[in-house]
PDB file of C-alpha atoms in Angstrom:
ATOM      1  CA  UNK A   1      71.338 -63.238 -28.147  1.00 92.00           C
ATOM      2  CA  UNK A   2      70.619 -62.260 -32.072  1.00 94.00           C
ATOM      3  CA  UNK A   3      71.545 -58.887 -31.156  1.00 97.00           C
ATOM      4  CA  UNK A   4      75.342 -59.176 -29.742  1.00 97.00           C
ATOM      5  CA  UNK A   5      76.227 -61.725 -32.313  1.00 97.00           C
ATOM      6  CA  UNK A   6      75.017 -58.528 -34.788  1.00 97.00           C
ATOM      7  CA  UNK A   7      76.724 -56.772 -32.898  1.00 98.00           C
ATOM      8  CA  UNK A   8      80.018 -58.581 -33.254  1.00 98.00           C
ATOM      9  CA  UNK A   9      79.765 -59.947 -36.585  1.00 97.00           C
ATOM     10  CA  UNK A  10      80.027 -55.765 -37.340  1.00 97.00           C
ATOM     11  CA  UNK A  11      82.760 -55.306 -35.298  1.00 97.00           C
ATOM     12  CA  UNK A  12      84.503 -57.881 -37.636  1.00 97.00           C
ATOM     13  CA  UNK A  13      83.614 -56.045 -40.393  1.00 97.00           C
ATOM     14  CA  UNK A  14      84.446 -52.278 -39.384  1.00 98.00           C
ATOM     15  CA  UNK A  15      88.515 -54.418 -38.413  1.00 97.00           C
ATOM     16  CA  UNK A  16      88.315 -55.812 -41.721  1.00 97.00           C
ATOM     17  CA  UNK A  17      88.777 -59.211 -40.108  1.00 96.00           C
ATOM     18  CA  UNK A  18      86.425 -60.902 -42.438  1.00 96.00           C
ATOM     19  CA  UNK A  19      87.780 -60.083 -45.571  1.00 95.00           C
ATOM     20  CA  UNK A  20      91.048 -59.043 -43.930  1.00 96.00           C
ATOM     21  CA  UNK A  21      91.696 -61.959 -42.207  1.00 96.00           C
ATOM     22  CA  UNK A  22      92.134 -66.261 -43.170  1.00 97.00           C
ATOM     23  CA  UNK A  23      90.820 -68.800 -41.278  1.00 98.00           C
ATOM     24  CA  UNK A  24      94.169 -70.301 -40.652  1.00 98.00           C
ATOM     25  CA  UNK A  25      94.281 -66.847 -38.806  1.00 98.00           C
ATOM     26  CA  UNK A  26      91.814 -66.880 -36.915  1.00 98.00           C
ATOM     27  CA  UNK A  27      92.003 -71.046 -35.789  1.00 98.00           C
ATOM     28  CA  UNK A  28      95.498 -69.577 -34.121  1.00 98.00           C
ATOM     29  CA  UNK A  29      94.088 -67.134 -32.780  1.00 98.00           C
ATOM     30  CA  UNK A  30      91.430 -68.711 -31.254  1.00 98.00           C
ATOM     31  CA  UNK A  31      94.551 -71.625 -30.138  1.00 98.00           C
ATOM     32  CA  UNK A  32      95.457 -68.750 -28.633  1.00 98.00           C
ATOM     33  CA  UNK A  33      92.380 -67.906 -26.417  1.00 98.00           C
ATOM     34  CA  UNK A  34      92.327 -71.540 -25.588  1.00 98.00           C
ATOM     35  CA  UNK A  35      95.774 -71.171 -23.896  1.00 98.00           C
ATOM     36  CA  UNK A  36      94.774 -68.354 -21.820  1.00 97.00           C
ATOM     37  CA  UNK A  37      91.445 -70.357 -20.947  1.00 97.00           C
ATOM     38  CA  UNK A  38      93.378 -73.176 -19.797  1.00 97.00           C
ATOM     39  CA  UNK A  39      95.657 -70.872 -18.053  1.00 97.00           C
ATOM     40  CA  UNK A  40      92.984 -69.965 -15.868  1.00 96.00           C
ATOM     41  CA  UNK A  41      91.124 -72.836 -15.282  1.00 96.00           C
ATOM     42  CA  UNK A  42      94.312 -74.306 -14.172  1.00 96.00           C
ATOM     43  CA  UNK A  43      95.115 -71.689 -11.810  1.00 96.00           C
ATOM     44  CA  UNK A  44      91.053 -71.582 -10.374  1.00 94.00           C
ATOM     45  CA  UNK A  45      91.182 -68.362 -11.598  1.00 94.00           C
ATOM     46  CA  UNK A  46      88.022 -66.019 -10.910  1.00 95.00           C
ATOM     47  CA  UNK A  47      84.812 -67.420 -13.308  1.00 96.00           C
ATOM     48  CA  UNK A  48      84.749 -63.319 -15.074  1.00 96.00           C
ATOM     49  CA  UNK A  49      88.219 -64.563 -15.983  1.00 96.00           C
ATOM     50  CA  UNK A  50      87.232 -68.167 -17.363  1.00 96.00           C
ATOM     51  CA  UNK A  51      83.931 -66.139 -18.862  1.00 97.00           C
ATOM     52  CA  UNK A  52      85.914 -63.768 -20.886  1.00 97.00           C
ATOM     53  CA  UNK A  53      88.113 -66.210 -22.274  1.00 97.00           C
ATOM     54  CA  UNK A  54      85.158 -68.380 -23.162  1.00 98.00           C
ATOM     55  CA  UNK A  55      83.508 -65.512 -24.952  1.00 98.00           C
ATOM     56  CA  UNK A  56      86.981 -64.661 -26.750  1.00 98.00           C
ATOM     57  CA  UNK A  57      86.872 -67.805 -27.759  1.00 98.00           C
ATOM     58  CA  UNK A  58      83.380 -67.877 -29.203  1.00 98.00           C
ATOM     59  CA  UNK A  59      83.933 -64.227 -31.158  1.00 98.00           C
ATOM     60  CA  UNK A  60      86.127 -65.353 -32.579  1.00 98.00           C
ATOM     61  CA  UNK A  61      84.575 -68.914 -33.459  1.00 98.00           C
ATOM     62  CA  UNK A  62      81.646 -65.984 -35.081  1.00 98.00           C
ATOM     63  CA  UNK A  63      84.684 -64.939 -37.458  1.00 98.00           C
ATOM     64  CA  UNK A  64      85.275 -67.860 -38.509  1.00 98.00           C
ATOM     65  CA  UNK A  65      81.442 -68.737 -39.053  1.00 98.00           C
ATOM     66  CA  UNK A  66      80.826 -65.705 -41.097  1.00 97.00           C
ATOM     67  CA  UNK A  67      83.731 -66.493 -43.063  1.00 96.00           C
ATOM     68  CA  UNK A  68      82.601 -69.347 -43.941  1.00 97.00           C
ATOM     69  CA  UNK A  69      78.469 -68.681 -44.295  1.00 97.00           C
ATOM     70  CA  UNK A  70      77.247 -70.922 -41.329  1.00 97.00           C
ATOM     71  CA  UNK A  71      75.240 -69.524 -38.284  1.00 96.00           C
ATOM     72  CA  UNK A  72      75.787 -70.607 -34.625  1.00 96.00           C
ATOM     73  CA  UNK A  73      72.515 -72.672 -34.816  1.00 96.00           C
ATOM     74  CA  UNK A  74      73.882 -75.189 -37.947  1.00 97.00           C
ATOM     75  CA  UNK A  75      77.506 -75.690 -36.210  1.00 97.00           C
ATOM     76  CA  UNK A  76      75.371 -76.594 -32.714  1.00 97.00           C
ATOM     77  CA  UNK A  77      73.126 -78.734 -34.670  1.00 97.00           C
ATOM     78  CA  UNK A  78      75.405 -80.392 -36.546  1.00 96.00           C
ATOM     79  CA  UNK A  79      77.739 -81.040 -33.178  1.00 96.00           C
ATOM     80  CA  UNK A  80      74.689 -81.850 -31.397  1.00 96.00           C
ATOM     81  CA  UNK A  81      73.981 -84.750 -34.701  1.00 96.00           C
ATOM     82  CA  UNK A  82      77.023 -86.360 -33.619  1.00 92.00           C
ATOM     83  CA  UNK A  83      77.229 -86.692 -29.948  1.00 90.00           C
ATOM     84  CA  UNK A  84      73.096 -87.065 -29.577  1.00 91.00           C
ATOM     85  CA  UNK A  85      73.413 -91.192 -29.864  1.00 90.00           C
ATOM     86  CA  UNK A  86      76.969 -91.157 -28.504  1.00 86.00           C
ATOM     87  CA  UNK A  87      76.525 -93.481 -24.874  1.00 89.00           C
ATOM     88  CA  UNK A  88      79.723 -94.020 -22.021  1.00 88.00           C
ATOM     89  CA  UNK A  89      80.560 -92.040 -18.959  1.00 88.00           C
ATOM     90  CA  UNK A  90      83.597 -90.489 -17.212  1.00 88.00           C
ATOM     91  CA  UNK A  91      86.404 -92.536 -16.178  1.00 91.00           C
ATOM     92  CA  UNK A  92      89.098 -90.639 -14.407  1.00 90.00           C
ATOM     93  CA  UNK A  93      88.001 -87.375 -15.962  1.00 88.00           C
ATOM     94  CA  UNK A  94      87.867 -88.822 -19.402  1.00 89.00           C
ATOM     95  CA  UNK A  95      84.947 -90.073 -21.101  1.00 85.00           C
ATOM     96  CA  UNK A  96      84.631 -92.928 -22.206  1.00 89.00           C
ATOM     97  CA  UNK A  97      82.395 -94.047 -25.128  1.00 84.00           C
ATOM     98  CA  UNK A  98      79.942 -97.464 -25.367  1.00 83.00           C
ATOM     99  CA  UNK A  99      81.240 -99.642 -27.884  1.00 76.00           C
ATOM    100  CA  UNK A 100      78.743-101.947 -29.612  1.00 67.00           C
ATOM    101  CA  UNK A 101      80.309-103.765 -32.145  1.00 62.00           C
ATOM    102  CA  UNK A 102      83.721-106.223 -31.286  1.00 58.00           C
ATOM    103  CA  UNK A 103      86.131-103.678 -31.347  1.00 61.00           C
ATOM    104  CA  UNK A 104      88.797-106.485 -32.763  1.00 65.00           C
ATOM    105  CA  UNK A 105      88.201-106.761 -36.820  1.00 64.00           C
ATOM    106  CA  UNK A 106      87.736-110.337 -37.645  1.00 65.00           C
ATOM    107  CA  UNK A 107      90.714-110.736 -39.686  1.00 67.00           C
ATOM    108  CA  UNK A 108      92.181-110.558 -36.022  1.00 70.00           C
ATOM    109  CA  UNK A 109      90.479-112.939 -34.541  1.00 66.00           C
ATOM    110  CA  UNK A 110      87.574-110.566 -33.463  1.00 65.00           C
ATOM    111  CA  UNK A 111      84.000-111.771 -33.530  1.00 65.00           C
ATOM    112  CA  UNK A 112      82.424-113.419 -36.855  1.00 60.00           C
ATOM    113  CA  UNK A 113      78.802-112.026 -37.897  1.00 53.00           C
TER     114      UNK A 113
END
């Protein structure tokens, strides 16, 4: 795995798409891959063609790590920090999360502690 994220983090260099390049740049661009992701899940499109967009999407995610000094493993473990507590389930294809607290604020009437 350490080797073809080497691998591509060169490739950005040798384009000059490190130093070349923004990160409001690359976030389009990989808004960009997104739509051609969802353009193919949509259409139940072959899984090379969902794979390819998915790893378009992640070079280019690599850009914008490198621009900014962070590896793959801190952006998983900081993702993984804030969904590793998070409790609910899917509801009509959307997940929903556990709420503990009385979502209504007291000054609205909601519960009093």
């Amino acid at each position: 795995m350490q080797r073809i994220i080497d691998d591509i983090r060169q490739w950005h260099q040798d384009r000059n798409l490190i130093e070349g390049s923004t990160d409001k740049d690359q976030v389009l661009k990989l808004l960009q891959e997104l739509g051609e992701l969802s353009d193919h899940v949509c259409k139940n499109s072959h899984k090379l063609s969902v794979a390819d967009d998915l790893g378009d999407m992640m070079v280019v995610m690599i850009n914008i790590m490198e621009r900014n000094g962070l590896t793959i493993e801190q952006c998983l473990e900081q993702a993984y920090k804030s969904i590793k507590d998070r409790k609910g389930k899917m509801v009509d294809g959307i997940f929903v999360k556990e709420v503990h607290a009385d979502p209504i604020p007291k000054t609205l009437g909601g519960k009093k502690n």
